[in-house]
Coordinates of C-alpha atoms in Angstrom, one line a residue:
M25 CA 58.3 -8.4 53.9
M26 CA 61.4 -8.0 51.7
K27 CA 61.0 -5.3 49.0
K28 CA 62.8 -4.8 45.7
K29 CA 63.2 -1.8 43.5
D30 CA 61.5 -1.8 40.1
M31 CA 63.1 -4.4 37.9
P32 CA 63.1 -4.4 34.1
V33 CA 60.8 -7.1 32.8
R34 CA 60.8 -8.2 29.2
R35 CA 58.0 -10.2 27.6
F36 CA 57.4 -11.5 24.1
P37 CA 55.3 -8.8 22.3
E38 CA 51.6 -9.4 22.4
G39 CA 50.1 -10.4 19.1
L40 CA 52.9 -12.7 18.1
H41 CA 51.6 -16.0 17.0
P42 CA 52.1 -18.7 19.7
Y43 CA 54.1 -20.7 17.0
V44 CA 56.6 -17.8 16.8
I45 CA 56.7 -17.5 20.6
T46 CA 57.3 -21.2 21.1
H47 CA 59.9 -21.6 18.5
C48 CA 61.9 -18.5 19.4
T49 CA 62.0 -19.9 23.0
I50 CA 62.9 -23.4 21.7
L51 CA 65.8 -21.9 19.8
L52 CA 67.0 -20.1 22.9
F53 CA 66.9 -23.3 25.0
A54 CA 68.3 -25.5 22.2
L55 CA 71.4 -23.4 22.0
F56 CA 72.0 -24.1 25.7
L57 CA 71.3 -27.8 25.4
N58 CA 74.1 -28.3 22.8
G59 CA 76.4 -30.2 25.2
V60 CA 77.2 -27.4 27.6
S61 CA 76.8 -27.5 31.4
A62 CA 74.5 -25.1 33.2
Q63 CA 77.3 -22.9 34.7
E64 CA 79.2 -22.8 31.4
N65 CA 76.3 -21.8 29.1
R66 CA 76.0 -18.3 27.7
S67 CA 72.8 -18.3 25.7
F68 CA 70.1 -19.4 28.2
I69 CA 71.6 -17.6 31.2
H70 CA 72.1 -14.5 29.1
G71 CA 68.6 -14.5 27.7
P72 CA 67.8 -11.5 30.0
E73 CA 70.4 -8.9 30.4
P74 CA 72.1 -8.6 33.9
G75 CA 69.5 -7.1 36.2
E76 CA 66.5 -8.1 34.0
R77 CA 63.7 -10.6 34.1
L78 CA 62.5 -12.3 31.0
D79 CA 58.9 -13.8 31.0
T80 CA 58.0 -16.4 28.5
L81 CA 55.0 -18.6 27.7
L82 CA 55.9 -22.0 26.2
R83 CA 53.0 -23.4 24.3
V84 CA 52.0 -27.1 24.0
Y85 CA 49.4 -28.6 21.8
D86 CA 47.8 -32.0 21.2
S87 CA 44.9 -32.9 18.9
G88 CA 42.3 -31.2 20.9
N89 CA 43.9 -29.0 23.6
T90 CA 46.4 -26.2 24.1
A91 CA 48.2 -25.2 27.3
S92 CA 51.0 -22.8 28.3
L93 CA 53.9 -23.3 30.6
P94 CA 55.0 -19.9 32.0
V95 CA 58.7 -19.5 32.7
S96 CA 60.4 -16.4 34.3
V97 CA 64.1 -16.0 34.2
I98 CA 65.6 -13.5 36.6
R99 CA 69.3 -12.8 35.9
G100 CA 71.4 -11.3 38.7
K101 CA 74.0 -8.6 38.4
Q102 CA 76.6 -11.1 39.6
K103 CA 77.6 -14.5 38.2
G104 CA 76.5 -17.7 40.0
P105 CA 74.5 -20.9 39.8
V106 CA 71.1 -21.5 38.1
F107 CA 68.5 -22.2 40.7
T108 CA 65.1 -23.4 39.4
V109 CA 61.8 -23.2 41.4
V110 CA 58.7 -24.9 40.2
A111 CA 55.2 -24.4 41.7
G112 CA 51.8 -25.6 40.6
I113 CA 52.6 -29.0 39.2
H114 CA 49.3 -29.7 41.0
G115 CA 47.1 -26.7 40.2
Y116 CA 44.9 -27.0 43.3
E117 CA 48.0 -26.6 45.7
Y118 CA 47.8 -22.9 46.3
P119 CA 50.3 -22.0 49.0
P120 CA 53.3 -22.7 46.7
I121 CA 51.8 -20.7 43.9
I122 CA 51.2 -17.7 46.1
A123 CA 54.7 -18.0 47.7
V124 CA 56.3 -18.0 44.3
Q125 CA 54.3 -14.9 43.2
Q126 CA 55.7 -13.1 46.2
L127 CA 59.2 -14.2 45.4
M128 CA 59.0 -13.0 41.8
A129 CA 57.8 -9.6 43.1
E130 CA 60.5 -9.3 45.8
I131 CA 63.8 -10.6 44.3
D132 CA 66.2 -7.8 43.5
P133 CA 68.5 -8.8 40.7
D134 CA 71.1 -6.3 41.9
R135 CA 71.5 -8.5 45.0
L136 CA 71.2 -11.8 43.1
S137 CA 74.3 -13.8 42.2
G138 CA 73.4 -16.2 39.3
T139 CA 70.1 -16.9 37.8
L140 CA 66.7 -17.7 39.2
V141 CA 64.4 -19.7 36.9
V142 CA 60.8 -19.8 38.0
I143 CA 57.9 -21.8 36.8
P144 CA 55.1 -20.0 38.7
I145 CA 52.3 -22.4 37.7
A146 CA 53.4 -25.5 35.9
N147 CA 49.9 -26.9 35.4
T148 CA 47.8 -23.9 34.3
P149 CA 44.8 -26.0 33.0
A150 CA 44.5 -27.6 36.4
F151 CA 44.9 -24.3 38.2
Y152 CA 42.3 -22.4 36.2
G153 CA 40.1 -25.5 36.1
R154 CA 40.3 -26.0 39.9
S155 CA 41.1 -29.6 39.3
V156 CA 42.5 -31.9 42.0
F157 CA 45.7 -33.7 40.9
L158 CA 44.7 -34.0 37.3
N159 CA 44.9 -31.8 34.2
P160 CA 41.2 -31.6 33.2
Q161 CA 42.2 -31.5 29.5
D162 CA 43.5 -35.1 29.4
S163 CA 42.8 -36.4 32.9
K164 CA 46.6 -37.0 33.6
N165 CA 48.6 -36.2 36.7
L166 CA 51.6 -34.1 35.7
N167 CA 53.6 -35.5 38.6
R168 CA 53.2 -39.0 37.3
V169 CA 54.3 -38.6 33.7
F170 CA 58.0 -37.5 33.8
P171 CA 60.1 -37.4 31.7
G172 CA 57.1 -36.8 29.5
D173 CA 56.5 -37.2 25.8
K174 CA 57.2 -34.7 23.0
A175 CA 54.3 -36.1 20.9
G176 CA 52.0 -37.0 23.8
S177 CA 49.0 -35.3 25.4
V178 CA 49.3 -31.7 26.8
T179 CA 50.3 -33.0 30.2
E180 CA 53.0 -35.2 28.8
Q181 CA 54.3 -32.4 26.7
I182 CA 54.5 -30.0 29.7
A183 CA 56.6 -32.7 31.5
Y184 CA 58.7 -33.1 28.4
R185 CA 59.4 -29.3 28.2
I186 CA 60.4 -29.2 31.8
S187 CA 62.6 -32.3 31.4
E188 CA 64.3 -31.2 28.2
E189 CA 64.5 -27.4 28.6
I190 CA 64.4 -26.6 32.3
I191 CA 66.1 -29.4 34.3
P192 CA 69.2 -29.5 32.1
V193 CA 70.0 -25.8 32.7
S194 CA 69.5 -26.1 36.5
D195 CA 72.2 -26.4 39.1
V196 CA 69.5 -26.9 41.7
F197 CA 65.9 -28.0 41.1
L198 CA 63.3 -27.2 43.7
D199 CA 59.7 -28.5 43.3
I200 CA 57.2 -26.9 45.7
H201 CA 54.0 -28.7 46.7
A202 CA 51.2 -28.6 49.3
G203 CA 48.4 -30.8 50.4
D204 CA 45.8 -30.9 47.6
A205 CA 42.1 -30.3 48.2
N206 CA 41.7 -33.7 50.0
E207 CA 45.1 -33.9 51.8
D208 CA 45.8 -33.0 55.4
L209 CA 49.6 -32.5 55.4
L210 CA 52.4 -31.8 57.8
P211 CA 54.9 -29.3 56.5
F212 CA 58.2 -30.9 55.5
V213 CA 61.1 -30.8 53.1
C214 CA 62.3 -33.9 51.3
Y215 CA 64.9 -35.3 48.9
Y216 CA 65.9 -38.6 47.3
D217 CA 68.9 -40.4 48.8
K218 CA 70.9 -41.0 45.7
R219 CA 74.0 -42.6 47.3
D220 CA 75.9 -43.2 44.1
A221 CA 76.2 -39.5 43.6
P222 CA 77.6 -38.2 46.9
Q223 CA 78.2 -34.6 46.0
Q224 CA 74.7 -34.2 44.5
N225 CA 73.3 -36.0 47.5
E226 CA 75.2 -33.8 50.0
L227 CA 74.0 -30.6 48.4
A228 CA 70.3 -31.8 48.4
R229 CA 70.6 -32.7 52.1
R230 CA 72.3 -29.4 52.9
L231 CA 69.6 -27.4 51.2
T232 CA 66.9 -29.5 52.9
A233 CA 68.4 -28.6 56.3
A234 CA 68.9 -24.9 55.3
A235 CA 65.2 -24.6 54.6
G236 CA 64.7 -24.5 58.3
F237 CA 61.6 -26.7 58.6
E238 CA 61.1 -28.8 61.7
Y239 CA 60.5 -32.0 59.7
N240 CA 62.7 -33.4 56.9
V241 CA 62.0 -36.6 54.9
V242 CA 64.6 -38.7 53.1
Y243 CA 63.1 -40.9 50.4
P244 CA 64.9 -44.0 49.1
Y245 CA 66.2 -43.7 45.5
N246 CA 65.4 -47.0 43.9
I247 CA 65.1 -46.6 40.1
T248 CA 67.4 -47.4 37.3
P249 CA 69.0 -44.8 35.0
D250 CA 66.6 -45.6 32.2
E251 CA 63.4 -46.1 34.3
A252 CA 60.7 -43.4 34.1
A253 CA 61.0 -41.4 37.3
E254 CA 57.3 -40.2 37.1
Y255 CA 57.9 -37.4 39.7
A256 CA 59.4 -34.1 38.6
F257 CA 62.1 -33.7 41.2
K258 CA 62.8 -37.5 41.2
H259 CA 63.5 -37.1 37.4
A260 CA 65.8 -34.2 38.1
T261 CA 67.6 -36.3 40.7
Q262 CA 68.0 -39.1 38.1
Q263 CA 69.5 -36.7 35.7
G264 CA 72.2 -35.7 38.1
V265 CA 70.7 -32.4 39.3
P266 CA 70.7 -31.7 43.1
S267 CA 66.9 -31.7 43.7
L268 CA 64.5 -31.4 46.6
S269 CA 60.9 -30.6 47.4
I270 CA 58.9 -28.5 49.9
E271 CA 55.5 -29.6 51.1
A272 CA 53.6 -26.9 53.0
G273 CA 49.9 -26.2 53.1
K274 CA 46.8 -28.5 53.1
L275 CA 43.3 -29.1 52.0
G276 CA 43.4 -26.9 48.9
T277 CA 43.3 -23.5 50.7
V278 CA 45.8 -20.7 51.1
Q279 CA 47.2 -20.7 54.6
E280 CA 49.3 -17.6 55.1
E281 CA 51.6 -19.5 57.5
A282 CA 52.4 -22.1 54.7
V283 CA 53.0 -19.3 52.2
T284 CA 55.4 -17.6 54.6
M285 CA 57.2 -20.9 55.5
T286 CA 57.7 -21.7 51.8
R287 CA 58.8 -18.2 50.8
E288 CA 61.3 -18.0 53.6
A289 CA 62.6 -21.5 52.9
V290 CA 63.5 -20.5 49.3
Y291 CA 65.3 -17.4 50.6
R292 CA 67.3 -19.6 53.0
M293 CA 68.2 -22.0 50.2
L294 CA 69.4 -19.1 48.0
H295 CA 71.4 -17.8 50.9
E296 CA 73.0 -21.2 51.4
M297 CA 73.9 -21.2 47.7
Q298 CA 75.5 -17.8 48.2
M299 CA 73.1 -16.4 45.7
Y300 CA 71.0 -14.0 47.8
P301 CA 71.5 -12.3 51.2
Y302 CA 69.0 -13.3 53.8
S303 CA 69.2 -12.7 57.5
G304 CA 66.4 -15.0 58.6
T305 CA 63.7 -14.7 61.2
G306 CA 63.2 -16.3 64.6
E307 CA 65.2 -19.0 66.4
K308 CA 66.8 -21.9 64.7
T309 CA 64.4 -24.9 64.6
Q310 CA 65.4 -28.3 66.1
Q311 CA 65.0 -30.5 63.1
Q312 CA 63.8 -34.1 62.9
W313 CA 64.7 -36.4 60.1
F314 CA 62.6 -39.4 58.8
G315 CA 64.2 -42.0 56.6
K316 CA 61.3 -44.5 56.5
Q317 CA 57.8 -44.2 55.0
S318 CA 54.8 -46.5 55.4
Y319 CA 51.9 -46.1 53.1
I320 CA 48.3 -47.2 53.9
K321 CA 46.2 -47.8 50.8
C322 CA 42.4 -47.5 50.8
P323 CA 40.9 -51.0 50.6
Q324 CA 37.6 -49.9 48.9
Q325 CA 35.5 -47.0 47.9
G326 CA 33.4 -45.4 50.6
I327 CA 33.2 -42.7 53.3
F328 CA 36.2 -42.2 55.5
Y329 CA 36.0 -41.4 59.2
S330 CA 39.2 -40.5 61.1
K331 CA 40.1 -38.2 64.0
V332 CA 43.8 -38.6 63.4
K333 CA 45.5 -35.5 62.0
S334 CA 48.8 -34.8 60.2
G335 CA 51.6 -34.4 62.8
D336 CA 50.0 -37.0 65.2
R337 CA 52.4 -39.6 66.6
I338 CA 51.0 -43.1 66.3
A339 CA 51.9 -46.6 67.3
K340 CA 52.0 -49.8 65.3
G341 CA 48.5 -51.5 65.4
Q342 CA 46.8 -48.3 66.5
Y343 CA 43.2 -47.7 65.2
L344 CA 43.3 -44.8 62.7
G345 CA 39.8 -44.7 61.3
H346 CA 37.2 -46.7 59.4
I347 CA 35.3 -46.7 56.1
T348 CA 31.6 -47.2 55.5
D349 CA 29.5 -47.6 52.4
V350 CA 27.0 -45.0 51.3
F351 CA 24.4 -46.5 53.6
G352 CA 26.6 -46.1 56.7
N353 CA 27.5 -49.8 57.0
R354 CA 31.0 -50.1 58.4
R355 CA 33.2 -52.0 55.9
A356 CA 36.8 -51.6 56.9
D357 CA 38.9 -50.6 59.9
I358 CA 42.2 -48.9 59.3
T359 CA 45.2 -49.6 61.6
S360 CA 48.8 -48.4 61.6
P361 CA 51.4 -50.8 60.2
A362 CA 54.3 -48.9 62.0
D363 CA 55.3 -46.5 64.7
G364 CA 55.8 -42.9 63.5
I365 CA 54.3 -39.6 62.6
V366 CA 51.5 -38.8 60.1
L367 CA 53.1 -36.9 57.3
Y368 CA 49.9 -36.7 55.3
K369 CA 46.5 -38.3 55.1
V370 CA 43.2 -38.0 53.3
G371 CA 41.4 -35.2 55.1
T372 CA 38.0 -35.4 53.5
P373 CA 35.2 -38.1 53.6
P374 CA 35.2 -39.5 50.0
V375 CA 37.8 -42.3 49.3
N376 CA 38.5 -44.7 46.5
A377 CA 40.1 -48.1 46.4
G378 CA 43.9 -47.9 46.0
E379 CA 44.3 -44.3 47.1
T380 CA 46.9 -43.5 49.8
L381 CA 45.0 -42.9 53.0
F382 CA 48.1 -42.3 55.2
C383 CA 51.8 -41.7 54.8
I384 CA 53.6 -42.4 58.1
G385 CA 57.2 -41.2 58.6
G386 CA 59.6 -43.2 60.7
K387 CA 63.2 -43.0 61.8

């Protein structure tokens, strides 16, 4: 494991009222957002001194709830881009959160060129509430509300803060996920194919390849400039920031292999950006790319039976499983609409109408 020497870490003093903490931070970010590009800015990037880390809690409130958005800024000794890493948009997806904890402990700012912005747990209420997909405070999915709402519920405000204060300062935006408590998932890296922005698109693809995963997924980009993107890294893509996502881990547990894959993928991306030295481990993986996705929605509520697993190759028309009611009566058979590989599926028995049962990747 990579080690670092002790790094100066500054935090807002304990005892300061959250109002003061929040508005000091807003001022810091607001100075940046005054029409200046990420690489040209001096206030946000220079929040911490060279070689320092600055940890901040951004507070959000609605009529009945409060939540915090932790942000850590690690400023390297050398100049370079701003690379943002976000984990925990879904609080029950643990491998990304643990991988980011390791990264924050290991990164040596003396070896870092540029700035690493880290949101270690974007959805703290869901994390501490052990809630699948949703923030238990307002029952909203953070990854379905971007760009958020300044005057909305706590989840919408978290999305707003990321949209307004984090994404605009980023030269690269990486959103890390895993299979939630009910998802059996094949590890992959993905980005949106925004063909009208070739330089942005090329960097997203290059970083996807640099991550070193066996499986890469290219999603179609099909929204207008004014349409709500809903997803965090899709919104960043819409705003002109090279963006991508890692998916590694499954079923709401911490698999050390997924943690290691994620952590090493981030190091490889930083190395590709000439921000951090990394020699890598093992042989280079033969990569596969999937540009098509087929989604199978659940036809009704019930109990799901399937022996198919993530990573299985399947054929069009193949039987994938079936659904029964609570009395065990068989109500629906599930078959594949296409040839391909199972990227992720529901891996637990309970299912509800309209949920995604399978995502099948094709070439």
